[in-house]
XYZ file of C-alpha atoms in Angstrom:
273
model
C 49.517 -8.378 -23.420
C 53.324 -8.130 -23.445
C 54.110 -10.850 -25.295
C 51.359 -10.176 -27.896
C 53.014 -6.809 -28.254
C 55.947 -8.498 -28.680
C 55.267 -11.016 -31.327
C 53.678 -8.171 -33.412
C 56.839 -6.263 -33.360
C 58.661 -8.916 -34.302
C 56.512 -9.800 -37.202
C 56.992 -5.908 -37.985
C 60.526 -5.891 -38.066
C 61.101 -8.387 -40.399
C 58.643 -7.779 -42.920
C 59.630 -4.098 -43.166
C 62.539 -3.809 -45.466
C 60.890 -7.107 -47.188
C 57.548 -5.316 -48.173
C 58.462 -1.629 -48.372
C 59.488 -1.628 -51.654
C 57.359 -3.614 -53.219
C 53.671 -2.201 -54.335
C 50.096 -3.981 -55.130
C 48.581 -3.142 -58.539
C 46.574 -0.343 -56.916
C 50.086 1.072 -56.419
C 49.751 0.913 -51.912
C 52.823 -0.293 -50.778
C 52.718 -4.051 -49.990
C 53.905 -2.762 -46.016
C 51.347 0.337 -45.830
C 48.643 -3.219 -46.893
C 49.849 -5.358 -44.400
C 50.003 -2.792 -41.296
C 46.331 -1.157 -42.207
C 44.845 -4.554 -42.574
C 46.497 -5.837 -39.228
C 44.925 -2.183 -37.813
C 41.380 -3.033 -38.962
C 41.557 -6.588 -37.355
C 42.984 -4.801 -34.304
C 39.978 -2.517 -34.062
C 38.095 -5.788 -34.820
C 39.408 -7.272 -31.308
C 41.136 -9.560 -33.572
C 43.630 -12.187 -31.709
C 47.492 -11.736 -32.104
C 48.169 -14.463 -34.837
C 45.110 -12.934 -36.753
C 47.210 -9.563 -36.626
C 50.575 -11.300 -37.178
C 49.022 -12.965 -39.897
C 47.600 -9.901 -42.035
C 51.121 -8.617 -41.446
C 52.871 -11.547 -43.070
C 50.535 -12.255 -45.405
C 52.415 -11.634 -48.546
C 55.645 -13.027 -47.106
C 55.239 -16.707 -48.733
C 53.696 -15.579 -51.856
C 56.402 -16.687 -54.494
C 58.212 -14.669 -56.976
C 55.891 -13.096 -59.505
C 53.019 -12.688 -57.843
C 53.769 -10.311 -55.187
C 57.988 -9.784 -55.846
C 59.261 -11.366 -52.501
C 61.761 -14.180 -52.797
C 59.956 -17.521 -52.192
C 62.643 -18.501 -49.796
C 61.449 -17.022 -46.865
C 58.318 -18.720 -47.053
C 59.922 -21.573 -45.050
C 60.818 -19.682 -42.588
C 57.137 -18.065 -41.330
C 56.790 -21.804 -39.390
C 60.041 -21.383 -38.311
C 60.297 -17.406 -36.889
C 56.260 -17.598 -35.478
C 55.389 -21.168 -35.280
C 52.574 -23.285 -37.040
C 49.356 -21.418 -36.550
C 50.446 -18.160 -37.695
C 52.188 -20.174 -40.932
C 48.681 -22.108 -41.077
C 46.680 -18.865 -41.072
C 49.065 -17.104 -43.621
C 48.774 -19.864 -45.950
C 44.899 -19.784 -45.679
C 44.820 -16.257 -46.751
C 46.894 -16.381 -49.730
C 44.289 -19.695 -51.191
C 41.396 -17.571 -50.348
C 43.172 -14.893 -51.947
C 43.711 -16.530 -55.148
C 40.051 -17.945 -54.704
C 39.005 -14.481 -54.812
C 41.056 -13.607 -57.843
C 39.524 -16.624 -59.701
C 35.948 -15.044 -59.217
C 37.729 -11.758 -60.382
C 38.725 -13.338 -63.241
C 35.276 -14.702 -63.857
C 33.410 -13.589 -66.819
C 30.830 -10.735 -65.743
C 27.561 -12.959 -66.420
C 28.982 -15.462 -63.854
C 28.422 -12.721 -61.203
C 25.240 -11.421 -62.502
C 22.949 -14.739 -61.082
C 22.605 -14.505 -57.607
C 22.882 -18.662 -57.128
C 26.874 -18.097 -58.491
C 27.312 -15.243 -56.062
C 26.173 -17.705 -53.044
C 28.236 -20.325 -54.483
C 30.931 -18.180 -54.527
C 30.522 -16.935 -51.099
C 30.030 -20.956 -50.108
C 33.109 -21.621 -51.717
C 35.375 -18.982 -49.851
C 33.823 -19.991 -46.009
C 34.995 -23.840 -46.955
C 38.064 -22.673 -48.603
C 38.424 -21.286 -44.748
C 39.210 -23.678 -42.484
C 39.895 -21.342 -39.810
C 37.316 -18.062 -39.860
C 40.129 -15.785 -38.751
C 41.121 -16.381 -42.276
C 37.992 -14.969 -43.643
C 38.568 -12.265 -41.130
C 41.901 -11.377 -42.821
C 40.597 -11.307 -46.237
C 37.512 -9.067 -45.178
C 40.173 -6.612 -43.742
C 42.513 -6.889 -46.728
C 39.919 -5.688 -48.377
C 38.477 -2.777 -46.656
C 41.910 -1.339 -46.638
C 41.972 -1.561 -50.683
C 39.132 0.494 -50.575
C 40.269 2.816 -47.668
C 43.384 3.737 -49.982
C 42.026 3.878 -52.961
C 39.641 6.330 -51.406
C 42.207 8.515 -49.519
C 44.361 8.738 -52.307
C 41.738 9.568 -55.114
C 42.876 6.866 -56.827
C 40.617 5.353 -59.450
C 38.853 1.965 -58.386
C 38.524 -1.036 -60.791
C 34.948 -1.517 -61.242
C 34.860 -5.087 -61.232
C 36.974 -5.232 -57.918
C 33.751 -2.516 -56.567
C 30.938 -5.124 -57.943
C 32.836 -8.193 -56.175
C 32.950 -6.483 -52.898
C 29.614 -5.428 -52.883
C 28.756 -9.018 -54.010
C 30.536 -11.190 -52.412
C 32.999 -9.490 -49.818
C 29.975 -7.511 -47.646
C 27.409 -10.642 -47.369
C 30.455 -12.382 -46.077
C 30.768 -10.011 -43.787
C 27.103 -9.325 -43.068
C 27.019 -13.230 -42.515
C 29.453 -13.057 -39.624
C 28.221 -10.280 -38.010
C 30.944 -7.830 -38.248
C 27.995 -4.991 -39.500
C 31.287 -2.087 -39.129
C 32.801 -3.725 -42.019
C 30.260 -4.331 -44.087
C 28.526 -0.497 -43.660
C 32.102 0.827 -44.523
C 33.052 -1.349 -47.491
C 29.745 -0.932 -49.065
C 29.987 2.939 -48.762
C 33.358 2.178 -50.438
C 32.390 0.332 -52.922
C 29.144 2.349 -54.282
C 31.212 5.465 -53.752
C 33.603 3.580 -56.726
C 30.219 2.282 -58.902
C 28.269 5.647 -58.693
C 30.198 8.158 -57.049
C 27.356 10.460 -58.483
C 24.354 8.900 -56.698
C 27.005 9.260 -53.671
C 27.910 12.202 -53.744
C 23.897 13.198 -53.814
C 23.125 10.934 -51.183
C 25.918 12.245 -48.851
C 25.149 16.055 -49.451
C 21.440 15.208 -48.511
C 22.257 13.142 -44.928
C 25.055 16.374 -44.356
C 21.762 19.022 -44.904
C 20.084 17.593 -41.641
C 23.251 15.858 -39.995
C 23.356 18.208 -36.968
C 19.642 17.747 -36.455
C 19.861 14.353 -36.778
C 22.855 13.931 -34.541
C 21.048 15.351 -31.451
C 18.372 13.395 -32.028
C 19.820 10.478 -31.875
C 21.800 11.629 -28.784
C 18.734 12.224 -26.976
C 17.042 9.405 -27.561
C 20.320 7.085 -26.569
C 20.370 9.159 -23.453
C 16.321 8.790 -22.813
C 16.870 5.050 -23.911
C 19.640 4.511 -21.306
C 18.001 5.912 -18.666
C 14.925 3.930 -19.025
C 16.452 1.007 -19.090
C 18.339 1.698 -15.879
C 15.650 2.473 -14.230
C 14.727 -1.075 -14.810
C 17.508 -2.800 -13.708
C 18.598 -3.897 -17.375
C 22.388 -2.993 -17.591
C 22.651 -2.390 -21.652
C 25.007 -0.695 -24.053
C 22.906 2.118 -26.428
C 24.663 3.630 -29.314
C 23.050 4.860 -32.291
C 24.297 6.002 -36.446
C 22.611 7.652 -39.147
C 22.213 4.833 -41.702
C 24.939 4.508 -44.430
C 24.864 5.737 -47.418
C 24.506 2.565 -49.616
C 21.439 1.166 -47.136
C 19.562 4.250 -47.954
C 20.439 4.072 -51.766
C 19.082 0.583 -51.506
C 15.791 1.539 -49.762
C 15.385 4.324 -52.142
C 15.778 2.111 -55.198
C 13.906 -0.974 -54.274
C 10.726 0.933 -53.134
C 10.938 3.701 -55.670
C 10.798 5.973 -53.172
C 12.730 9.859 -53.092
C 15.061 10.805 -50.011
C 12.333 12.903 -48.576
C 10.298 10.158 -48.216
C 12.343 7.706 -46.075
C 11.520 7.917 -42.355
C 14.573 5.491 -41.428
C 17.945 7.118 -41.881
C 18.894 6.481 -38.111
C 19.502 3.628 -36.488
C 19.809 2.263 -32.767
C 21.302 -0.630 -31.241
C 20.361 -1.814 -27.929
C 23.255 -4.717 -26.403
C 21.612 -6.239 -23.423
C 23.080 -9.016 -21.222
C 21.055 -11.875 -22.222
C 18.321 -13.350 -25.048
C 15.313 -12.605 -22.251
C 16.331 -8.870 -21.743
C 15.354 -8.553 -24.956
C 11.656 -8.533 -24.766
């Protein structure tokens, strides 16, 4: 919509010269953060605050923690109006949240009762889930960077994300996330087993690829036929799902029968069955 476009630009104009200078301690630019988190929730079919949001989220951070003056934290209220100021202020508690289980000692992570606690904690912290939504996104563009520019990944920000960031994810039902940021994440906290994994899944990927286009199209079809109107797409599994099967049923790469997947969206629960 127009005036969607239009509140995004504005929200992009002024946070430009305020965030290009200043970086995170990955060493992304604070602006380069901002604009691929607000792309992720865009792909997401995120709303326009949610967008305007990840775009300002640093803005009313004050001095120290991210470098911009804590005077223009009044004015996010004032420039985009009281949700967008609401949702912004959400995502820096859950952000500090998060660094307070960063900061945790590495036992606290290691019992799986803290890690749901943890993940309790950050849904109630959310008032709003859009919130949630920009912290998940946040996130996955840490990782994206990192990964793009080679850049070294601190292992306990890997272990949270596979802890606590992808369940959240998984939880709400945004499976794209959580397949990427897990990927990301064990690429960080065994890039060997990765790298292994990955080679094996490229050995067959052409083979596997026109299998799965045949069956979407033989799936498709069928269902037409029937009168179901349905949306088939199908994905070799990700890498980390396949470490997991591998390593919980002691079982070699050979021996896994499941490294595609399908999805079948129908219309309503009944279509289904």
């Amino acid at each position: 919509m127009p005036a969607d476009e239009s509140l995004l630009q504005r929200a992009l104009d002024w946070v430009t010269p305020l965030l290009s200078e200043q970086v995170t301690g990955g060493g992304e630019t604070l602006l380069a953060h901002a604009l691929g988190s607000a792309q992720i929730l865009a792909a997401m079919q995120a709303d326009a605050a949610t967008r305007v949001a990840a775009l300002l989220m640093f803005i009313a951070e004050p001095t120290g923690a991210s470098g911009v003056k804590a005077h223009v934290s009044n004015t996010v209220a004032d420039r985009f109006g009281p949700e967008i100021a609401q949702l912004v202020q959400g995502t820096q508690a859950l952000s500090r949240l998060g660094s307070l289980a960063s900061g945790a000692s590495a036992g606290a992570l290691d019992s799986t009762d803290q890690k749901e606690m943890l993940r309790k904690m950050l849904l109630a912290m959310a008032a709003d889930l859009r919130i949630v939504l920009i912290r998940l996104a946040s996130r996955l563009q840490t990782l994206r960077w990192l990964a793009a520019e080679k850049r070294p990944c601190d292992p306990m920000l890997a272990r949270e994300t596979l802890d606590l960031y992808t369940p959240l994810a998984n939880r709400l039902g945004i499976w794209q996330i959580k397949w990427e940021m897990e990927d990301l994440a064990f690429r960080f906290t065994d890039p060997q087993r990765y790298k292994d994994i990955a080679k094996l899944l490229e050995e067959k990927r052409i083979e596997r690829e026109q299998f799965i286009a045949q069956t979407i199209e033989q799936l498709a079809q069928g269902l037409a036929a029937r009168g179901i109107v349905s949306e088939v797409s199908g994905r070799p599994k990700h890498i980390y799902s396949i470490h997991n099967k591998m390593r919980t049923k002691q079982l070699a790469f050979s021996e896994l029968y499941d490294v595609r997947a399908l999805r079948i969206i129908v219309q309503d629960e009944r279509e289904c069955y």
